[in-house]
Tab-separated table of C-alpha atoms in Angstrom:
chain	number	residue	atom	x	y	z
A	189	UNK	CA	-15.181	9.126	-20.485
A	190	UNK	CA	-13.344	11.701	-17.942
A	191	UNK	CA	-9.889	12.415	-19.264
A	192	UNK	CA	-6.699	14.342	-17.192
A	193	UNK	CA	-6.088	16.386	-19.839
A	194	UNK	CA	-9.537	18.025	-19.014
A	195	UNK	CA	-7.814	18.464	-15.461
A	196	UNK	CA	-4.800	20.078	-17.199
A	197	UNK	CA	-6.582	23.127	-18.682
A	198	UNK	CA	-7.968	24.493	-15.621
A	199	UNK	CA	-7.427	25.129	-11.590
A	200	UNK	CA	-9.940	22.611	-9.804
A	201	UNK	CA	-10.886	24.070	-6.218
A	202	UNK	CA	-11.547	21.288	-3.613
A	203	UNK	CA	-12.667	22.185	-0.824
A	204	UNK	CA	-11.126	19.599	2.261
A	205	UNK	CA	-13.571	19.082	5.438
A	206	UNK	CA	-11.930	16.961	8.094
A	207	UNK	CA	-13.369	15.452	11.647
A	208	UNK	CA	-10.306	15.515	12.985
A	209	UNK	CA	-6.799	16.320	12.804
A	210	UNK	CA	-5.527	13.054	14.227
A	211	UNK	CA	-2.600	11.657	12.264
A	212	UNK	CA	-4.780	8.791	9.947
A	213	UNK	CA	-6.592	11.910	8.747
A	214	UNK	CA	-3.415	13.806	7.953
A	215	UNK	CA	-2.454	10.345	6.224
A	216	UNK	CA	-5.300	10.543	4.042
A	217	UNK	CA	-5.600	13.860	3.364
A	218	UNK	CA	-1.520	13.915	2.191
A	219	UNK	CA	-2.027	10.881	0.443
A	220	UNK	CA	-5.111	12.574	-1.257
A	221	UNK	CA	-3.435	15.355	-2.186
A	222	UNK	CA	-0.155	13.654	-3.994
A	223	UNK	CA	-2.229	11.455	-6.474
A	224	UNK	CA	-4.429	14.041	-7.278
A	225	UNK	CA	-1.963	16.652	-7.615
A	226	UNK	CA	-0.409	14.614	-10.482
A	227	UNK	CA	-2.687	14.872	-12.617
A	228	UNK	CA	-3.430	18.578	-13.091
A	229	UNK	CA	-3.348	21.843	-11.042
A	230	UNK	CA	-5.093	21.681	-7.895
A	231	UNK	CA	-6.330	25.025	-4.993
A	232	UNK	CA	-6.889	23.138	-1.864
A	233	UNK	CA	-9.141	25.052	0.872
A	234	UNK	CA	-9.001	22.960	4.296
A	235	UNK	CA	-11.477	23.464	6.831
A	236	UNK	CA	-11.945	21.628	10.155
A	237	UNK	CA	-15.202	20.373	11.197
A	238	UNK	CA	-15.939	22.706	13.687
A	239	UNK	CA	-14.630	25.593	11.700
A	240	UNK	CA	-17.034	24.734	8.991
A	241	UNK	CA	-20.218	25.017	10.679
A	242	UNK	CA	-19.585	28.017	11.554
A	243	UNK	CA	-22.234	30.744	9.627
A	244	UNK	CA	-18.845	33.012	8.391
A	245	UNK	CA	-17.593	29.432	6.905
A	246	UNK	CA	-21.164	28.204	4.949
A	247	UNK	CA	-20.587	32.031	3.530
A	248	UNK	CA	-16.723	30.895	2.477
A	249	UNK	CA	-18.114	28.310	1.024
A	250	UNK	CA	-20.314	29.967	-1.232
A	251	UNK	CA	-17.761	32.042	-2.269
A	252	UNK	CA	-15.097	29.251	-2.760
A	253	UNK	CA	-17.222	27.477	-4.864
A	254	UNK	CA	-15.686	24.233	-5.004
A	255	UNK	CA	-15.964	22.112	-8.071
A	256	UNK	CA	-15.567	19.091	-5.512
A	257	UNK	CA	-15.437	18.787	-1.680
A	258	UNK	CA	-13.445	15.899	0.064
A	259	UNK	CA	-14.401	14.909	3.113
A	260	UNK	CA	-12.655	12.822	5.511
A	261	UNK	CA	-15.415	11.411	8.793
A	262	UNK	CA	-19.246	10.699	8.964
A	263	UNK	CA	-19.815	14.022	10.591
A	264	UNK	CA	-17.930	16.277	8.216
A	265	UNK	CA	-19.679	14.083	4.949
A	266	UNK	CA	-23.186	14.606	6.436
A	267	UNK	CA	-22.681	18.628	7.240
A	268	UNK	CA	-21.556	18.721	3.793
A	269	UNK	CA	-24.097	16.557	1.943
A	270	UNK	CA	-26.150	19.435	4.383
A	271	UNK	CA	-24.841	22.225	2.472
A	272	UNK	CA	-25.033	21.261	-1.088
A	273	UNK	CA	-26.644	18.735	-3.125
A	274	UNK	CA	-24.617	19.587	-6.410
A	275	UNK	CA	-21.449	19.887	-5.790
A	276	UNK	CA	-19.806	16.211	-5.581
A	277	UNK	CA	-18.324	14.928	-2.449
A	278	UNK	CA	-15.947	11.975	-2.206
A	279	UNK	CA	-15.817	10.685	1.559
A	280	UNK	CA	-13.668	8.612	3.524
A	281	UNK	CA	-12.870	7.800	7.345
A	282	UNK	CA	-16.179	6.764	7.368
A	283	UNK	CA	-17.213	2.969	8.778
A	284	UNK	CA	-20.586	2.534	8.026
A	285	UNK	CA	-22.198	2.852	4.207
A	286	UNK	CA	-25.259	4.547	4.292
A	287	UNK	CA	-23.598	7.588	4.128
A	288	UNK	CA	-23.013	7.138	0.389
A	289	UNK	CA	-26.939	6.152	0.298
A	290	UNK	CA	-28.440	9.109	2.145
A	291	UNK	CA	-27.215	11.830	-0.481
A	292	UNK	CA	-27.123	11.636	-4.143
A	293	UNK	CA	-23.966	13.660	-4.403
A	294	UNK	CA	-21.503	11.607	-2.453
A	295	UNK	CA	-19.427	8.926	-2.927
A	296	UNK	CA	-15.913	7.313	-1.569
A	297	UNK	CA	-13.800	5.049	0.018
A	298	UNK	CA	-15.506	3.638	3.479
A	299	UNK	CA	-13.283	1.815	6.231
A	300	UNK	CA	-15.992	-0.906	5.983
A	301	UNK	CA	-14.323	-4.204	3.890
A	302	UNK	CA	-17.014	-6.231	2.591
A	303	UNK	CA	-18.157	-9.130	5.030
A	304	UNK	CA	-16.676	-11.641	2.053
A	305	UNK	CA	-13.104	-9.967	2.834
A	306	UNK	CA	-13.785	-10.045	6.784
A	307	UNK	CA	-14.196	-13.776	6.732
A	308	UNK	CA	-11.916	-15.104	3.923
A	309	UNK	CA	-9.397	-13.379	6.752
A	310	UNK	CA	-10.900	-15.008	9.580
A	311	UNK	CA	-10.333	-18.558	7.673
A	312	UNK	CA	-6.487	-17.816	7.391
A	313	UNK	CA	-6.322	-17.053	11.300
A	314	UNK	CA	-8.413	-19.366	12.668
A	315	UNK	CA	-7.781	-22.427	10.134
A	316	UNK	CA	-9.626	-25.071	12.553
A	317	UNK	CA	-12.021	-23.850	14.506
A	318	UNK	CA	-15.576	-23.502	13.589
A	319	UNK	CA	-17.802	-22.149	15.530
A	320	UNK	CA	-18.138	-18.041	14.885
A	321	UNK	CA	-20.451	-16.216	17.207
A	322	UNK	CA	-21.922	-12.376	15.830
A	323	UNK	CA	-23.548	-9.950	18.644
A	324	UNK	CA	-26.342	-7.861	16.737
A	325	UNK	CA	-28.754	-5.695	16.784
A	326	UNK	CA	-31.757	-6.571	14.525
A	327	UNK	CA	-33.155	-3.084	13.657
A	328	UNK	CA	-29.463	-2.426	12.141
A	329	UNK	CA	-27.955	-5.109	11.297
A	330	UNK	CA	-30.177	-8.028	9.832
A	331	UNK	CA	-29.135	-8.046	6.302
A	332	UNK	CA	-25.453	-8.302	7.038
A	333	UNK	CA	-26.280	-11.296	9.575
A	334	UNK	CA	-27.968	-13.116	6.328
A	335	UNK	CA	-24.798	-12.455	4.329
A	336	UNK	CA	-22.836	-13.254	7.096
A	337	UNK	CA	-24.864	-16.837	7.087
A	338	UNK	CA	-24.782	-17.717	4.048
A	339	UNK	CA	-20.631	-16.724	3.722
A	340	UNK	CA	-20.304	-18.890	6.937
A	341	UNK	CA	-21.562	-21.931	4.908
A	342	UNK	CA	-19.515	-21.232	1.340
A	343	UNK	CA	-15.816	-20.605	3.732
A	344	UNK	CA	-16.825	-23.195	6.216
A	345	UNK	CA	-17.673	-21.913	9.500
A	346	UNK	CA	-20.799	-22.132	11.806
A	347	UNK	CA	-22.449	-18.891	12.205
A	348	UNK	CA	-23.909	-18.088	16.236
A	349	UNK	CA	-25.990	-14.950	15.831
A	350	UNK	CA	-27.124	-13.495	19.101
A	351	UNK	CA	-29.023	-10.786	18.443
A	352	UNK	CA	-29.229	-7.964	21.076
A	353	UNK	CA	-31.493	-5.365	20.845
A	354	UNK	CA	-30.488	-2.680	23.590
A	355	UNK	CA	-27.681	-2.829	25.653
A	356	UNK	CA	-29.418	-4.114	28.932
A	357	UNK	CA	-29.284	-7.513	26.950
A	358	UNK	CA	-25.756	-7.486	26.184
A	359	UNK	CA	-25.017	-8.886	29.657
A	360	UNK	CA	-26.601	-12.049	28.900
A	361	UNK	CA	-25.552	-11.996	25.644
A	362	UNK	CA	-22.365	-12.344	26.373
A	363	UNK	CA	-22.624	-14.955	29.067
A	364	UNK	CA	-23.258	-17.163	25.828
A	365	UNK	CA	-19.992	-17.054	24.717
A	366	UNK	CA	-19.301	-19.954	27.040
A	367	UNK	CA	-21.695	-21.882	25.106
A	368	UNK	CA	-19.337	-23.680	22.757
A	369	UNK	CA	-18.474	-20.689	20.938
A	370	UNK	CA	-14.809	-20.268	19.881
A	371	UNK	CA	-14.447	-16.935	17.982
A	372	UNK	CA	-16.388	-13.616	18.404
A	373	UNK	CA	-16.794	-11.570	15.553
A	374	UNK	CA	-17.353	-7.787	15.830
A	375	UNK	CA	-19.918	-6.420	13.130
A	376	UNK	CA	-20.346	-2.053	13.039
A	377	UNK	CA	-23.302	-1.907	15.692
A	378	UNK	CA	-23.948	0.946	17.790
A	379	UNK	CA	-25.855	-0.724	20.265
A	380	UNK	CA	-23.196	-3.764	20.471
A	381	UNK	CA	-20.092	-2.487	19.468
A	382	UNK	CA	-19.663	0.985	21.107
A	383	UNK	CA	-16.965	2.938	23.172
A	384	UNK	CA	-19.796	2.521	25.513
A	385	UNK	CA	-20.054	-1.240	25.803
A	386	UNK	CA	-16.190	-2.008	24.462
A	387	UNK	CA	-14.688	-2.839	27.789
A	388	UNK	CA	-17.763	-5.127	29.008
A	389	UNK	CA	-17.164	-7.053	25.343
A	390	UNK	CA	-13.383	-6.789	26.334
A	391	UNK	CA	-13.478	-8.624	29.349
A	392	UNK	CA	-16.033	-11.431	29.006
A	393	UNK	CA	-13.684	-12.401	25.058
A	394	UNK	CA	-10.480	-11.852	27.953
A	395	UNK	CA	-12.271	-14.277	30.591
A	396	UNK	CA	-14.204	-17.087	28.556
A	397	UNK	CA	-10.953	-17.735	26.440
A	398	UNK	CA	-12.816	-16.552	22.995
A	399	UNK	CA	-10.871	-14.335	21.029
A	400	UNK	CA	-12.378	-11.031	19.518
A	401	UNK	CA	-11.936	-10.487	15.969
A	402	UNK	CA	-12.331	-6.664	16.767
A	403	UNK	CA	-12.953	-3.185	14.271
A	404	UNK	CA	-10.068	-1.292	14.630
A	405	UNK	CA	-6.106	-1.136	15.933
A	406	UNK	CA	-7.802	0.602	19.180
A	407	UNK	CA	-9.628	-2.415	19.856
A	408	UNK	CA	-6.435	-4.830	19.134
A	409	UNK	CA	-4.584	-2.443	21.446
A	410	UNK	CA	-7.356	-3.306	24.409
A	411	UNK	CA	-7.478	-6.847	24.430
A	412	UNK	CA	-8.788	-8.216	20.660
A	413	UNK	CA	-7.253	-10.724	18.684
A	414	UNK	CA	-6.642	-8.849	15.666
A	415	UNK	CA	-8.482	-6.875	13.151
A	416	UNK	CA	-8.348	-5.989	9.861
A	417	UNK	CA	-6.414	-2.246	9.346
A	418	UNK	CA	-6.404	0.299	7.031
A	419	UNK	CA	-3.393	2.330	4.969
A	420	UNK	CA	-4.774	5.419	5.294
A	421	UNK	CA	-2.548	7.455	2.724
A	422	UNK	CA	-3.813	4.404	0.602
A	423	UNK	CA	-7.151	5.316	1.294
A	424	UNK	CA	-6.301	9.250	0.105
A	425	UNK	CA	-5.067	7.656	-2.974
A	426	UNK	CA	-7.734	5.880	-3.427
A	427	UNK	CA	-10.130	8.256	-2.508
A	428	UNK	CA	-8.396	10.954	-4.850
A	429	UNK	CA	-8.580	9.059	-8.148
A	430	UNK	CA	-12.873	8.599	-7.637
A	431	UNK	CA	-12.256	12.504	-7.385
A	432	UNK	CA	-10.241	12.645	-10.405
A	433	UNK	CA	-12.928	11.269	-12.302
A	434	UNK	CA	-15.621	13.422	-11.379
A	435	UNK	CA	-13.630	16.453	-11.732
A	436	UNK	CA	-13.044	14.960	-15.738
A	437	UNK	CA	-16.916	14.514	-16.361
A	438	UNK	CA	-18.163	11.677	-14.622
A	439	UNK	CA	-21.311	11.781	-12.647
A	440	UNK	CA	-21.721	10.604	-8.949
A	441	UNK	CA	-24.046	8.014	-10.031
A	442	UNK	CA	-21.189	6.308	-12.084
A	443	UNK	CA	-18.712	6.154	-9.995
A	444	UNK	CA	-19.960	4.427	-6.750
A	445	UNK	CA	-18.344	3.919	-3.601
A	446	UNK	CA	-15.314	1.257	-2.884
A	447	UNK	CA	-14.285	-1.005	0.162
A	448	UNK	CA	-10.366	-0.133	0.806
A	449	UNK	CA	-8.081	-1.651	-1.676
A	450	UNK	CA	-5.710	-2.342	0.216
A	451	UNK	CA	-5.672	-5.038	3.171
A	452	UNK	CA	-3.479	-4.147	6.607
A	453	UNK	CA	-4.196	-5.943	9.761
A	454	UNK	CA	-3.178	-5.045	13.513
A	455	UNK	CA	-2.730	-8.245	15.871
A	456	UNK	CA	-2.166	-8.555	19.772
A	457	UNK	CA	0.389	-11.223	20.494
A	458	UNK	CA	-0.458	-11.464	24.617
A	459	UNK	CA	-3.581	-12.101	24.168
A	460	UNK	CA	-3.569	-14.914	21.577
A	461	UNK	CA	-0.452	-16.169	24.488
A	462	UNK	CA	-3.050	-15.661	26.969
A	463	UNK	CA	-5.638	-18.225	24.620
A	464	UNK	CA	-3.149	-20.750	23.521
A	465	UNK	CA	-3.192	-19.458	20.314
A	466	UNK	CA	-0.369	-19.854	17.857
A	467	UNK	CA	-0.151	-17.446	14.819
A	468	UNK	CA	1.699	-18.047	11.958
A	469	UNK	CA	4.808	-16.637	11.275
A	470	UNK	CA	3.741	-15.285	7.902
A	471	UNK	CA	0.465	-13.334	9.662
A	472	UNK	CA	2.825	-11.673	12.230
A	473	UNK	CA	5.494	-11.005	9.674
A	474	UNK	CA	3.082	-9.032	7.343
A	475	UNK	CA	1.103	-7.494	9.921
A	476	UNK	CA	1.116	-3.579	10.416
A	477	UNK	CA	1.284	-3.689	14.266
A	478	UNK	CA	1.968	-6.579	16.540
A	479	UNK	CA	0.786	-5.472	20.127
A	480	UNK	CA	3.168	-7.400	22.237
């Protein structure tokens, strides 16, 4: 059992590794710091990305010795796992799990809710309709599209999985989406869902009338329907009581990674004008951004 009095009788050093210093990092890493100041007396060392893989920093490192590192983006949690396999690492700002499965050392808070979450949230926007289609690469996404069949069934929707397996067949791909298909549903996929192939996925939701459930507030800002949002001081909280526990004694291994705990959602009013959709009152009134 980890206890903060064992936090109380010494300094912890963390060591904070950042992609970015955007504002929803700053969130999380102030957020981060308040719970887990709290509980006992805390050195932070912060480090951007590209100041960290620097040789002079790896050296800092060593000297630092951090008896946990917090990272904060896939790139800065991989480096890290890199440099050490013994000192624990609690990650967040990162969508896609296998992070936490390539390195026995970290753990966290991902951006990713659990596919259950995603479509117990579709069912409260789109009451009616049935008829949910999923663009997906097979090499990286096949187990989610099971899930995502079988949780079609239990909440009630019919699942249309198109897979695509490089992006010269996301063309066609989307063409289907006149097909009788009345929501698209964007899955993490980096052959799919990219900054590469967003606009093209943009347009043809925009033109056939299908609304995009999309994977960020970016992609509600551009022309999806909504998606499901993140607090991301939450997420520092969050992210800073896993660390509390390891810093008090418990191991990596028993204390595995967590969706967010807490639910925000971003939602673009013109374009659910612009497909005859009504929201509820109660879904714009709680949202965290209404693009208007």
């Amino acid at each position: 059992m980890w206890s903060t009095a064992i936090l109380a009788e010494k300094t912890s050093q963390i060591l904070v590794i950042s992609n970015s210093n955007d504002e929803p990092y700053q969130e999380a890493i102030r957020g981060f710091k308040a719970q887990i100041s709290a509980q006992g007396k805390i050195t932070f060392t912060e480090l951007p990305l590209s100041q960290a893989q620097s040789s002079a920093s790896a050296k800092e490192i060593e000297r630092i010795k951090p008896d946990l590192i917090y990272t904060l983006g896939g790139d800065a949690t991989r480096w890290a796992s890199l440099q050490t396999s013994r000192i624990p690492i609690v990650a967040t700002m990162v969508l896609k799990d296998d992070v936490f499965r390539q390195s026995p050392n970290v753990t966290g808070v991902s951006l990713n809710y659990s596919l259950r979450i995603q479509f117990q949230w579709l069912k409260k926007f789109f009451p009616s309709q049935k008829s949910v289609a999923i663009l997906f690469n097979p090499t990286e996404n096949s187990s989610n599209i099971q899930e995502a069949r079988q949780l079609s069934q239990q909440i009630g929707f019919k699942l249309v999985a198109i897979p695509v397996e490089s992006p010269k067949e996301l063309p066609y791909a989307l063409e289907q989406l006149s097909n009788n298909v009345e929501i698209l549903f964007a899955i993490p996929d980096e052959t799919v869902m990219s900054v590469n192939t967003a606009k093209e996925v943009l347009l043809a939701s925009f033109s056939n009338k299908v609304p995009l459930v999309g994977l960020s507030d970016n992609w509600v800002k551009s022309g999806a329907f909504y998606s499901l949002s993140w607090d991301y001081e939450d997420l520092g909280r969050q992210s800073a009581i896993l660390a509390q526990k390891l810093l008090g004694g418990a191991t990596v291994q028993a204390t595995p990674p967590e969706h967010p705990r807490k639910i925000t959602y971003t939602v673009n009013a013109r374009i659910a004008e612009h497909m005859d959709m009504e929201i509820p009152q109660d879904l714009l009134k709680n949202a965290k951004m209404v693009f208007d």
